[in-house]
PDB file of C-alpha atoms in Angstrom:
ATOM      1  CA  MET A   1      23.729 -37.251  24.159  1.00  0.00           C
ATOM      2  CA  SER A   2      27.333 -36.340  24.883  1.00  0.00           C
ATOM      3  CA  PHE A   3      30.214 -38.814  24.933  1.00  0.00           C
ATOM      4  CA  PRO A   4      33.110 -38.893  27.402  1.00  0.00           C
ATOM      5  CA  GLU A   5      36.275 -37.090  26.346  1.00  0.00           C
ATOM      6  CA  VAL A   6      39.964 -37.682  26.978  1.00  0.00           C
ATOM      7  CA  GLY A   7      42.393 -34.811  27.545  1.00  0.00           C
ATOM      8  CA  LEU A   8      45.318 -34.579  25.149  1.00  0.00           C
ATOM      9  CA  SER A   9      48.773 -33.455  26.194  1.00  0.00           C
ATOM     10  CA  CYS A  10      49.228 -29.715  26.458  1.00  0.00           C
ATOM     11  CA  SER A  11      50.732 -28.015  23.448  1.00  0.00           C
ATOM     12  CA  SER A  12      54.349 -26.939  23.528  1.00  0.00           C
ATOM     13  CA  PRO A  13      54.985 -23.314  24.513  1.00  0.00           C
ATOM     14  CA  ALA A  14      56.399 -22.930  21.012  1.00  0.00           C
ATOM     15  CA  SER A  15      53.028 -23.726  19.508  1.00  0.00           C
ATOM     16  CA  SER A  16      50.018 -21.515  19.042  1.00  0.00           C
ATOM     17  CA  GLY A  17      47.433 -21.414  21.778  1.00  0.00           C
ATOM     18  CA  GLY A  18      48.964 -23.687  24.376  1.00  0.00           C
ATOM     19  CA  ASP A  19      45.482 -24.867  25.351  1.00  0.00           C
ATOM     20  CA  ARG A  20      44.642 -28.362  26.480  1.00  0.00           C
ATOM     21  CA  ARG A  21      42.551 -30.198  23.906  1.00  0.00           C
ATOM     22  CA  SER A  22      40.047 -32.972  24.546  1.00  0.00           C
ATOM     23  CA  ILE A  23      39.174 -35.738  22.116  1.00  0.00           C
ATOM     24  CA  PRO A  24      35.791 -37.490  22.267  1.00  0.00           C
ATOM     25  CA  VAL A  25      36.149 -41.163  23.165  1.00  0.00           C
ATOM     26  CA  LEU A  26      33.834 -42.290  20.362  1.00  0.00           C
ATOM     27  CA  GLY A  27      34.323 -40.953  16.857  1.00  0.00           C
ATOM     28  CA  MET A  28      33.208 -41.779  13.334  1.00  0.00           C
ATOM     29  CA  GLY A  29      35.661 -42.905  10.684  1.00  0.00           C
ATOM     30  CA  THR A  30      35.111 -42.004   7.033  1.00  0.00           C
ATOM     31  CA  GLY A  31      37.691 -44.253   5.387  1.00  0.00           C
ATOM     32  CA  VAL A  32      35.671 -46.254   2.865  1.00  0.00           C
ATOM     33  CA  LEU A  33      37.968 -47.541   0.128  1.00  0.00           C
ATOM     34  CA  PRO A  34      37.451 -47.284  -2.721  1.00  0.00           C
ATOM     35  CA  PHE A  35      35.408 -44.111  -2.216  1.00  0.00           C
ATOM     36  CA  THR A  36      33.041 -43.988  -5.170  1.00  0.00           C
ATOM     37  CA  PRO A  37      30.910 -40.974  -6.212  1.00  0.00           C
ATOM     38  CA  ASP A  38      27.669 -42.676  -5.127  1.00  0.00           C
ATOM     39  CA  GLN A  39      29.073 -43.096  -1.623  1.00  0.00           C
ATOM     40  CA  ARG A  40      29.471 -39.339  -1.180  1.00  0.00           C
ATOM     41  CA  ALA A  41      25.772 -38.753  -0.513  1.00  0.00           C
ATOM     42  CA  LYS A  42      25.614 -41.829   1.750  1.00  0.00           C
ATOM     43  CA  MET A  43      28.642 -40.613   3.691  1.00  0.00           C
ATOM     44  CA  LYS A  44      27.216 -37.134   4.153  1.00  0.00           C
ATOM     45  CA  LEU A  45      23.886 -38.525   5.378  1.00  0.00           C
ATOM     46  CA  ALA A  46      25.628 -40.896   7.786  1.00  0.00           C
ATOM     47  CA  ILE A  47      27.710 -38.049   9.225  1.00  0.00           C
ATOM     48  CA  LEU A  48      24.602 -35.936   9.769  1.00  0.00           C
ATOM     49  CA  GLN A  49      22.892 -38.864  11.482  1.00  0.00           C
ATOM     50  CA  ALA A  50      25.943 -39.351  13.672  1.00  0.00           C
ATOM     51  CA  ILE A  51      25.957 -35.675  14.673  1.00  0.00           C
ATOM     52  CA  GLU A  52      22.288 -35.972  15.647  1.00  0.00           C
ATOM     53  CA  LEU A  53      23.191 -38.964  17.838  1.00  0.00           C
ATOM     54  CA  GLY A  54      25.953 -37.059  19.622  1.00  0.00           C
ATOM     55  CA  TYR A  55      29.109 -37.866  17.669  1.00  0.00           C
ATOM     56  CA  ARG A  56      31.559 -34.974  17.691  1.00  0.00           C
ATOM     57  CA  HIS A  57      34.807 -36.545  16.454  1.00  0.00           C
ATOM     58  CA  PHE A  58      35.103 -37.226  12.724  1.00  0.00           C
ATOM     59  CA  ASP A  59      38.177 -38.812  11.210  1.00  0.00           C
ATOM     60  CA  THR A  60      39.113 -38.280   7.567  1.00  0.00           C
ATOM     61  CA  ALA A  61      42.258 -38.243   5.421  1.00  0.00           C
ATOM     62  CA  THR A  62      43.496 -37.131   2.045  1.00  0.00           C
ATOM     63  CA  LEU A  63      43.578 -40.789   0.995  1.00  0.00           C
ATOM     64  CA  TYR A  64      39.926 -41.390   1.855  1.00  0.00           C
ATOM     65  CA  LEU A  65      38.583 -38.721  -0.550  1.00  0.00           C
ATOM     66  CA  SER A  66      35.909 -38.051   2.093  1.00  0.00           C
ATOM     67  CA  GLU A  67      37.029 -34.590   3.207  1.00  0.00           C
ATOM     68  CA  GLU A  68      34.578 -32.770   0.923  1.00  0.00           C
ATOM     69  CA  ALA A  69      31.638 -34.924   2.051  1.00  0.00           C
ATOM     70  CA  LEU A  70      32.548 -34.287   5.676  1.00  0.00           C
ATOM     71  CA  GLY A  71      32.869 -30.557   5.042  1.00  0.00           C
ATOM     72  CA  GLU A  72      29.453 -30.458   3.379  1.00  0.00           C
ATOM     73  CA  ALA A  73      27.920 -32.361   6.294  1.00  0.00           C
ATOM     74  CA  VAL A  74      29.451 -29.948   8.808  1.00  0.00           C
ATOM     75  CA  ALA A  75      28.043 -26.977   6.881  1.00  0.00           C
ATOM     76  CA  GLU A  76      24.590 -28.573   6.727  1.00  0.00           C
ATOM     77  CA  ALA A  77      24.698 -29.443  10.435  1.00  0.00           C
ATOM     78  CA  LEU A  78      25.445 -25.811  11.261  1.00  0.00           C
ATOM     79  CA  GLN A  79      22.683 -24.573   8.966  1.00  0.00           C
ATOM     80  CA  ALA A  80      20.187 -27.034  10.446  1.00  0.00           C
ATOM     81  CA  GLY A  81      21.131 -26.123  14.014  1.00  0.00           C
ATOM     82  CA  LEU A  82      22.393 -29.614  14.892  1.00  0.00           C
ATOM     83  CA  ILE A  83      25.484 -27.870  16.269  1.00  0.00           C
ATOM     84  CA  SER A  84      25.819 -24.236  17.224  1.00  0.00           C
ATOM     85  CA  SER A  85      29.410 -23.773  16.082  1.00  0.00           C
ATOM     86  CA  ARG A  86      32.252 -25.556  14.338  1.00  0.00           C
ATOM     87  CA  ALA A  87      34.088 -25.545  17.686  1.00  0.00           C
ATOM     88  CA  GLU A  88      31.754 -28.278  18.940  1.00  0.00           C
ATOM     89  CA  LEU A  89      33.419 -30.736  16.561  1.00  0.00           C
ATOM     90  CA  PHE A  90      36.792 -32.458  16.665  1.00  0.00           C
ATOM     91  CA  ILE A  91      38.013 -32.965  13.097  1.00  0.00           C
ATOM     92  CA  THR A  92      41.036 -35.125  12.288  1.00  0.00           C
ATOM     93  CA  SER A  93      42.708 -35.446   8.904  1.00  0.00           C
ATOM     94  CA  LYS A  94      45.951 -37.026   7.752  1.00  0.00           C
ATOM     95  CA  LEU A  95      48.968 -36.335   5.583  1.00  0.00           C
ATOM     96  CA  TRP A  96      49.222 -38.922   2.832  1.00  0.00           C
ATOM     97  CA  CYS A  97      52.589 -40.510   2.030  1.00  0.00           C
ATOM     98  CA  SER A  98      53.078 -38.789  -1.328  1.00  0.00           C
ATOM     99  CA  ASP A  99      52.913 -35.458   0.538  1.00  0.00           C
ATOM    100  CA  ALA A 100      55.270 -36.614   3.306  1.00  0.00           C
ATOM    101  CA  HIS A 101      58.015 -34.256   2.132  1.00  0.00           C
ATOM    102  CA  ARG A 102      58.957 -31.020   3.887  1.00  0.00           C
ATOM    103  CA  ASP A 103      57.844 -28.667   1.100  1.00  0.00           C
ATOM    104  CA  LEU A 104      54.545 -30.499   0.515  1.00  0.00           C
ATOM    105  CA  VAL A 105      53.160 -30.654   4.061  1.00  0.00           C
ATOM    106  CA  LEU A 106      51.812 -27.087   4.244  1.00  0.00           C
ATOM    107  CA  PRO A 107      50.203 -27.263   0.776  1.00  0.00           C
ATOM    108  CA  ALA A 108      48.651 -30.607   1.753  1.00  0.00           C
ATOM    109  CA  ILE A 109      46.992 -29.365   4.951  1.00  0.00           C
ATOM    110  CA  ARG A 110      45.789 -26.233   3.179  1.00  0.00           C
ATOM    111  CA  GLN A 111      44.203 -28.404   0.485  1.00  0.00           C
ATOM    112  CA  SER A 112      42.531 -30.518   3.163  1.00  0.00           C
ATOM    113  CA  LEU A 113      41.123 -27.352   4.750  1.00  0.00           C
ATOM    114  CA  ARG A 114      39.831 -26.191   1.361  1.00  0.00           C
ATOM    115  CA  ASN A 115      38.186 -29.579   0.853  1.00  0.00           C
ATOM    116  CA  LEU A 116      36.598 -29.368   4.293  1.00  0.00           C
ATOM    117  CA  LYS A 117      35.814 -25.643   3.972  1.00  0.00           C
ATOM    118  CA  LEU A 118      37.247 -25.158   7.469  1.00  0.00           C
ATOM    119  CA  ASP A 119      39.727 -22.696   8.923  1.00  0.00           C
ATOM    120  CA  TYR A 120      41.531 -25.259  11.054  1.00  0.00           C
ATOM    121  CA  LEU A 121      41.771 -28.923  12.000  1.00  0.00           C
ATOM    122  CA  ASP A 122      41.723 -30.170  15.565  1.00  0.00           C
ATOM    123  CA  LEU A 123      44.294 -32.849  14.779  1.00  0.00           C
ATOM    124  CA  TYR A 124      46.585 -33.498  11.809  1.00  0.00           C
ATOM    125  CA  LEU A 125      48.409 -36.829  11.605  1.00  0.00           C
ATOM    126  CA  ILE A 126      51.206 -38.353   9.556  1.00  0.00           C
ATOM    127  CA  HIS A 127      49.226 -41.215   8.044  1.00  0.00           C
ATOM    128  CA  TRP A 128      52.067 -43.769   7.808  1.00  0.00           C
ATOM    129  CA  PRO A 129      55.762 -43.659   8.774  1.00  0.00           C
ATOM    130  CA  MET A 130      56.820 -43.750   5.134  1.00  0.00           C
ATOM    131  CA  SER A 131      57.009 -41.521   2.079  1.00  0.00           C
ATOM    132  CA  LEU A 132      56.053 -42.046  -1.537  1.00  0.00           C
ATOM    133  CA  LYS A 133      57.360 -40.332  -4.611  1.00  0.00           C
ATOM    134  CA  PRO A 134      55.561 -36.972  -4.936  1.00  0.00           C
ATOM    135  CA  GLY A 135      52.720 -37.018  -7.394  1.00  0.00           C
ATOM    136  CA  GLU A 136      49.069 -37.772  -7.766  1.00  0.00           C
ATOM    137  CA  LEU A 137      47.247 -39.623  -5.018  1.00  0.00           C
ATOM    138  CA  SER A 138      47.178 -43.282  -5.949  1.00  0.00           C
ATOM    139  CA  PHE A 139      46.131 -46.461  -4.204  1.00  0.00           C
ATOM    140  CA  PRO A 140      47.084 -49.308  -4.213  1.00  0.00           C
ATOM    141  CA  ILE A 141      50.670 -48.228  -3.683  1.00  0.00           C
ATOM    142  CA  LYS A 142      53.360 -49.118  -6.177  1.00  0.00           C
ATOM    143  CA  SER A 143      56.225 -50.727  -4.305  1.00  0.00           C
ATOM    144  CA  ASP A 144      58.732 -48.853  -6.490  1.00  0.00           C
ATOM    145  CA  ASP A 145      57.291 -45.534  -5.233  1.00  0.00           C
ATOM    146  CA  ILE A 146      58.075 -46.183  -1.545  1.00  0.00           C
ATOM    147  CA  LEU A 147      60.773 -43.931  -0.104  1.00  0.00           C
ATOM    148  CA  PRO A 148      62.338 -43.600   3.356  1.00  0.00           C
ATOM    149  CA  LEU A 149      60.625 -40.980   5.483  1.00  0.00           C
ATOM    150  CA  ASP A 150      62.750 -37.946   6.397  1.00  0.00           C
ATOM    151  CA  LEU A 151      61.047 -37.708   9.763  1.00  0.00           C
ATOM    152  CA  ARG A 152      62.923 -34.621  10.958  1.00  0.00           C
ATOM    153  CA  GLN A 153      62.028 -32.575   7.895  1.00  0.00           C
ATOM    154  CA  VAL A 154      58.409 -33.710   7.761  1.00  0.00           C
ATOM    155  CA  TRP A 155      57.834 -33.219  11.494  1.00  0.00           C
ATOM    156  CA  GLU A 156      59.283 -29.695  11.356  1.00  0.00           C
ATOM    157  CA  ALA A 157      56.696 -28.932   8.689  1.00  0.00           C
ATOM    158  CA  MET A 158      53.963 -30.503  10.849  1.00  0.00           C
ATOM    159  CA  GLU A 159      55.046 -28.250  13.722  1.00  0.00           C
ATOM    160  CA  GLU A 160      54.776 -25.269  11.387  1.00  0.00           C
ATOM    161  CA  CYS A 161      51.182 -26.286  10.612  1.00  0.00           C
ATOM    162  CA  GLN A 162      50.397 -26.030  14.324  1.00  0.00           C
ATOM    163  CA  ARG A 163      52.290 -22.768  14.822  1.00  0.00           C
ATOM    164  CA  LEU A 164      50.331 -21.222  11.948  1.00  0.00           C
ATOM    165  CA  GLY A 165      47.029 -22.273  13.538  1.00  0.00           C
ATOM    166  CA  LEU A 166      46.101 -24.596  10.671  1.00  0.00           C
ATOM    167  CA  THR A 167      45.670 -27.373  13.226  1.00  0.00           C
ATOM    168  CA  LYS A 168      45.255 -27.338  17.000  1.00  0.00           C
ATOM    169  CA  SER A 169      47.322 -30.484  17.512  1.00  0.00           C
ATOM    170  CA  ILE A 170      49.630 -32.761  15.539  1.00  0.00           C
ATOM    171  CA  GLY A 171      50.282 -36.466  15.829  1.00  0.00           C
ATOM    172  CA  VAL A 172      51.057 -39.691  14.053  1.00  0.00           C
ATOM    173  CA  SER A 173      49.347 -42.824  12.840  1.00  0.00           C
ATOM    174  CA  ASN A 174      50.667 -46.388  12.654  1.00  0.00           C
ATOM    175  CA  PHE A 175      53.871 -45.501  14.530  1.00  0.00           C
ATOM    176  CA  THR A 176      55.677 -48.170  16.551  1.00  0.00           C
ATOM    177  CA  ARG A 177      57.629 -47.525  19.739  1.00  0.00           C
ATOM    178  CA  LYS A 178      60.838 -47.400  17.701  1.00  0.00           C
ATOM    179  CA  LYS A 179      59.478 -44.688  15.413  1.00  0.00           C
ATOM    180  CA  ILE A 180      58.056 -42.696  18.329  1.00  0.00           C
ATOM    181  CA  VAL A 181      61.428 -42.727  20.092  1.00  0.00           C
ATOM    182  CA  GLU A 182      63.008 -41.456  16.879  1.00  0.00           C
ATOM    183  CA  LEU A 183      60.390 -38.712  16.683  1.00  0.00           C
ATOM    184  CA  LEU A 184      60.646 -37.631  20.314  1.00  0.00           C
ATOM    185  CA  ASP A 185      64.395 -37.231  19.905  1.00  0.00           C
ATOM    186  CA  ILE A 186      63.875 -34.500  17.299  1.00  0.00           C
ATOM    187  CA  ALA A 187      60.463 -32.986  18.082  1.00  0.00           C
ATOM    188  CA  ARG A 188      60.041 -29.501  19.511  1.00  0.00           C
ATOM    189  CA  ILE A 189      56.296 -30.124  19.702  1.00  0.00           C
ATOM    190  CA  PRO A 190      55.694 -33.750  20.703  1.00  0.00           C
ATOM    191  CA  PRO A 191      52.886 -35.740  19.090  1.00  0.00           C
ATOM    192  CA  THR A 192      49.631 -35.694  21.019  1.00  0.00           C
ATOM    193  CA  VAL A 193      48.120 -38.825  19.419  1.00  0.00           C
ATOM    194  CA  ASN A 194      49.207 -42.115  17.905  1.00  0.00           C
ATOM    195  CA  ARG A 195      46.354 -43.626  15.905  1.00  0.00           C
ATOM    196  CA  VAL A 196      46.793 -47.379  15.484  1.00  0.00           C
ATOM    197  CA  GLU A 197      44.929 -50.573  14.760  1.00  0.00           C
ATOM    198  CA  LEU A 198      43.604 -51.780  18.114  1.00  0.00           C
ATOM    199  CA  ASN A 199      40.922 -54.226  19.199  1.00  0.00           C
ATOM    200  CA  PRO A 200      40.623 -57.359  21.368  1.00  0.00           C
ATOM    201  CA  VAL A 201      42.585 -59.461  18.863  1.00  0.00           C
ATOM    202  CA  TRP A 202      45.342 -56.850  18.498  1.00  0.00           C
ATOM    203  CA  GLN A 203      45.574 -55.249  21.929  1.00  0.00           C
ATOM    204  CA  GLN A 204      48.878 -53.369  21.567  1.00  0.00           C
ATOM    205  CA  ASN A 205      49.599 -53.570  25.290  1.00  0.00           C
ATOM    206  CA  LYS A 206      53.276 -52.624  25.107  1.00  0.00           C
ATOM    207  CA  LEU A 207      52.648 -49.791  22.667  1.00  0.00           C
ATOM    208  CA  ARG A 208      49.817 -48.411  24.802  1.00  0.00           C
ATOM    209  CA  GLU A 209      51.940 -48.529  27.939  1.00  0.00           C
ATOM    210  CA  PHE A 210      54.779 -46.785  26.136  1.00  0.00           C
ATOM    211  CA  CYS A 211      52.527 -44.051  24.736  1.00  0.00           C
ATOM    212  CA  GLU A 212      50.971 -43.447  28.158  1.00  0.00           C
ATOM    213  CA  GLU A 213      54.457 -43.102  29.653  1.00  0.00           C
ATOM    214  CA  LYS A 214      55.329 -40.522  26.986  1.00  0.00           C
ATOM    215  CA  GLY A 215      52.059 -38.579  27.343  1.00  0.00           C
ATOM    216  CA  ILE A 216      50.781 -39.645  23.929  1.00  0.00           C
ATOM    217  CA  HIS A 217      47.104 -40.534  23.637  1.00  0.00           C
ATOM    218  CA  VAL A 218      46.174 -43.623  21.611  1.00  0.00           C
ATOM    219  CA  THR A 219      43.209 -43.649  19.246  1.00  0.00           C
ATOM    220  CA  ALA A 220      42.049 -47.004  17.881  1.00  0.00           C
ATOM    221  CA  TYR A 221      41.055 -47.676  14.310  1.00  0.00           C
ATOM    222  CA  SER A 222      39.521 -50.983  13.209  1.00  0.00           C
ATOM    223  CA  PRO A 223      38.082 -51.355  16.735  1.00  0.00           C
ATOM    224  CA  LEU A 224      35.753 -54.032  15.372  1.00  0.00           C
ATOM    225  CA  GLY A 225      38.450 -55.872  13.442  1.00  0.00           C
ATOM    226  CA  GLY A 226      37.419 -54.339  10.154  1.00  0.00           C
ATOM    227  CA  GLN A 227      40.811 -54.853   8.544  1.00  0.00           C
ATOM    228  CA  SER A 228      40.250 -58.510   7.754  1.00  0.00           C
ATOM    229  CA  SER A 229      42.706 -61.010   6.377  1.00  0.00           C
ATOM    230  CA  SER A 230      42.941 -62.278   2.821  1.00  0.00           C
ATOM    231  CA  LEU A 231      40.591 -65.079   3.903  1.00  0.00           C
ATOM    232  CA  GLY A 232      37.858 -62.505   4.517  1.00  0.00           C
ATOM    233  CA  ARG A 233      37.454 -63.357   8.192  1.00  0.00           C
ATOM    234  CA  ASN A 234      36.796 -60.902  10.997  1.00  0.00           C
ATOM    235  CA  LEU A 235      38.391 -62.372  14.102  1.00  0.00           C
ATOM    236  CA  VAL A 236      36.734 -59.841  16.409  1.00  0.00           C
ATOM    237  CA  LEU A 237      33.146 -60.381  15.328  1.00  0.00           C
ATOM    238  CA  GLU A 238      33.712 -64.144  15.041  1.00  0.00           C
ATOM    239  CA  SER A 239      35.292 -64.486  18.496  1.00  0.00           C
ATOM    240  CA  GLN A 240      33.501 -67.013  20.693  1.00  0.00           C
ATOM    241  CA  VAL A 241      34.920 -65.309  23.787  1.00  0.00           C
ATOM    242  CA  LEU A 242      33.287 -62.025  22.811  1.00  0.00           C
ATOM    243  CA  LYS A 243      30.087 -63.774  21.722  1.00  0.00           C
ATOM    244  CA  ASP A 244      29.761 -65.437  25.128  1.00  0.00           C
ATOM    245  CA  ILE A 245      30.321 -62.155  26.967  1.00  0.00           C
ATOM    246  CA  ALA A 246      27.863 -60.355  24.676  1.00  0.00           C
ATOM    247  CA  GLU A 247      25.160 -62.969  25.261  1.00  0.00           C
ATOM    248  CA  ALA A 248      25.623 -62.799  29.028  1.00  0.00           C
ATOM    249  CA  LYS A 249      25.470 -58.991  28.991  1.00  0.00           C
ATOM    250  CA  GLY A 250      22.600 -58.698  26.543  1.00  0.00           C
ATOM    251  CA  LYS A 251      24.876 -56.728  24.218  1.00  0.00           C
ATOM    252  CA  THR A 252      26.288 -57.208  20.749  1.00  0.00           C
ATOM    253  CA  VAL A 253      29.817 -58.414  20.050  1.00  0.00           C
ATOM    254  CA  ALA A 254      30.573 -54.993  18.587  1.00  0.00           C
ATOM    255  CA  GLN A 255      29.478 -53.272  21.801  1.00  0.00           C
ATOM    256  CA  VAL A 256      31.650 -55.591  23.892  1.00  0.00           C
ATOM    257  CA  SER A 257      34.682 -54.821  21.724  1.00  0.00           C
ATOM    258  CA  LEU A 258      34.084 -51.065  21.904  1.00  0.00           C
ATOM    259  CA  ARG A 259      33.445 -51.194  25.657  1.00  0.00           C
ATOM    260  CA  TRP A 260      36.727 -53.062  26.151  1.00  0.00           C
ATOM    261  CA  ILE A 261      38.583 -50.369  24.186  1.00  0.00           C
ATOM    262  CA  TYR A 262      36.888 -47.619  26.213  1.00  0.00           C
ATOM    263  CA  GLU A 263      37.963 -49.296  29.454  1.00  0.00           C
ATOM    264  CA  GLN A 264      41.587 -49.205  28.256  1.00  0.00           C
ATOM    265  CA  GLY A 265      41.520 -45.397  28.255  1.00  0.00           C
ATOM    266  CA  VAL A 266      41.684 -45.356  24.469  1.00  0.00           C
ATOM    267  CA  SER A 267      39.510 -43.332  22.111  1.00  0.00           C
ATOM    268  CA  MET A 268      38.258 -44.904  18.896  1.00  0.00           C
ATOM    269  CA  VAL A 269      36.888 -44.194  15.455  1.00  0.00           C
ATOM    270  CA  VAL A 270      34.276 -46.622  14.157  1.00  0.00           C
ATOM    271  CA  LYS A 271      33.415 -46.830  10.478  1.00  0.00           C
ATOM    272  CA  THR A 272      29.863 -47.576   9.339  1.00  0.00           C
ATOM    273  CA  LEU A 273      27.275 -45.909   7.109  1.00  0.00           C
ATOM    274  CA  ASN A 274      24.416 -47.866   8.686  1.00  0.00           C
ATOM    275  CA  LYS A 275      22.257 -45.680  10.945  1.00  0.00           C
ATOM    276  CA  GLU A 276      21.295 -48.544  13.268  1.00  0.00           C
ATOM    277  CA  ARG A 277      24.951 -49.463  13.805  1.00  0.00           C
ATOM    278  CA  ILE A 278      25.936 -45.822  14.242  1.00  0.00           C
ATOM    279  CA  GLU A 279      23.420 -45.675  17.096  1.00  0.00           C
ATOM    280  CA  GLU A 280      24.312 -49.119  18.458  1.00  0.00           C
ATOM    281  CA  ASN A 281      27.921 -48.028  18.846  1.00  0.00           C
ATOM    282  CA  THR A 282      26.900 -45.234  21.218  1.00  0.00           C
ATOM    283  CA  LYS A 283      25.432 -47.641  23.772  1.00  0.00           C
ATOM    284  CA  ILE A 284      28.653 -48.604  25.524  1.00  0.00           C
ATOM    285  CA  PHE A 285      28.880 -46.089  28.368  1.00  0.00           C
ATOM    286  CA  ASP A 286      26.234 -47.131  30.926  1.00  0.00           C
ATOM    287  CA  TRP A 287      27.535 -50.621  31.728  1.00  0.00           C
ATOM    288  CA  GLU A 288      30.907 -52.294  32.237  1.00  0.00           C
ATOM    289  CA  LEU A 289      32.768 -55.542  31.795  1.00  0.00           C
ATOM    290  CA  SER A 290      33.461 -57.742  34.810  1.00  0.00           C
ATOM    291  CA  ASP A 291      36.952 -58.638  35.971  1.00  0.00           C
ATOM    292  CA  GLU A 292      36.346 -62.127  34.590  1.00  0.00           C
ATOM    293  CA  ASP A 293      35.342 -60.677  31.221  1.00  0.00           C
ATOM    294  CA  ARG A 294      38.476 -58.552  31.110  1.00  0.00           C
ATOM    295  CA  HIS A 295      40.656 -61.513  32.007  1.00  0.00           C
ATOM    296  CA  LYS A 296      39.140 -63.661  29.252  1.00  0.00           C
ATOM    297  CA  ILE A 297      39.707 -60.899  26.697  1.00  0.00           C
ATOM    298  CA  SER A 298      43.290 -60.416  27.889  1.00  0.00           C
ATOM    299  CA  GLN A 299      43.985 -64.073  27.077  1.00  0.00           C
ATOM    300  CA  MET A 300      42.723 -63.923  23.500  1.00  0.00           C
ATOM    301  CA  PRO A 301      45.237 -64.860  20.753  1.00  0.00           C
ATOM    302  CA  GLN A 302      46.663 -61.808  19.014  1.00  0.00           C
ATOM    303  CA  TYR A 303      46.656 -61.200  15.273  1.00  0.00           C
ATOM    304  CA  LYS A 304      47.615 -58.035  13.455  1.00  0.00           C
ATOM    305  CA  ARG A 305      45.206 -57.585  10.580  1.00  0.00           C
ATOM    306  CA  PHE A 306      46.169 -54.362   8.806  1.00  0.00           C
ATOM    307  CA  TYR A 307      47.799 -54.922   5.488  1.00  0.00           C
ATOM    308  CA  ILE A 308      48.699 -52.434   2.795  1.00  0.00           C
ATOM    309  CA  PHE A 309      48.177 -53.338  -0.822  1.00  0.00           C
ATOM    310  CA  LEU A 310      51.150 -52.945  -3.136  1.00  0.00           C
ATOM    311  CA  SER A 311      50.679 -53.152  -6.879  1.00  0.00           C
ATOM    312  CA  HIS A 312      53.152 -55.239  -8.842  1.00  0.00           C
ATOM    313  CA  GLY A 313      52.542 -55.190 -12.550  1.00  0.00           C
ATOM    314  CA  ASP A 314      49.016 -56.454 -13.100  1.00  0.00           C
ATOM    315  CA  MET A 315      48.924 -58.286  -9.786  1.00  0.00           C
ATOM    316  CA  PHE A 316      48.164 -57.060  -6.298  1.00  0.00           C
ATOM    317  CA  LEU A 317      50.342 -58.220  -3.468  1.00  0.00           C
ATOM    318  CA  ILE A 318      49.412 -58.082   0.212  1.00  0.00           C
ATOM    319  CA  LYS A 319      52.332 -57.161   2.433  1.00  0.00           C
ATOM    320  CA  LYS A 320      52.626 -56.019   6.013  1.00  0.00           C
ATOM    321  CA  ILE A 321      53.854 -52.470   5.874  1.00  0.00           C
ATOM    322  CA  GLU A 322      56.246 -52.879   8.800  1.00  0.00           C
ATOM    323  CA  ASP A 323      58.071 -55.617   6.870  1.00  0.00           C
ATOM    324  CA  LYS A 324      58.730 -53.184   4.056  1.00  0.00           C
ATOM    325  CA  ASN A 325      60.019 -50.373   6.236  1.00  0.00           C
ATOM    326  CA  ASN A 326      61.761 -52.282   9.032  1.00  0.00           C
ATOM    327  CA  TYR A 327      60.389 -50.256  11.918  1.00  0.00           C
TER     328      TYR A 327
END
């Protein structure tokens, strides 16, 4: 099985290659926090199962601690003949905030490549529009460690990563329109992707329209509402609107949510280690929503669910990251 792909913006003439990249619409996320040692084997097995089912985009990050498991799975998939070459895969990783400093960007991507045992990434993203004090990777974040992001300096280093061939494309994650405008004003190589929380209860219509206007592709994370609130609810999977559509279509709520995202021209990364759900998520391409379905979804109340945890003494606070950084 092969999944549809979406073309990314052409690289700048100043970058290496200048080729047009394509990103598979459906990808697998590997961000399981906290990532414990016993999850490594489960993650590797799930990635191999996903490759067998046709997945070709895999999303990781320094923060997730899953780069080594992904790299091992890629090596095993090559050895087993599940793929004929590394070039069949689209691998994304991300720069964590403590490395979001000009002199730390190149060492960070090189460490990610060592973890993955790869020569290059297909896409490297700034994980959040913020910096932390340099140091060891730590999560939850200490509020006292948060620093303003020197976007010009960090983006110049990201551009150098692309010019050196360490990544085919560069982009951002969790950037608002305001931050993208700031970036486009200084960028020699514009971002190809903005990876953001997106699902039927957080549709990001204005941001998607803006990114399309600027030639920036949007990739959705938490497409099934996985970033739940402090009450532990998942407003996507609990939605009666989506349940009614799913029942009428003979599909699951998850499939309806993913199909809606696909119909928006957005790619997505879905996170699960369950083989049945990995396969279920692939069954969204041979049917479509009706105009009535789309209208009902467009009228759903909107709630942003992603929160970042900040440590404060012995207590953990939950705070929206955009409140902290005023973007």
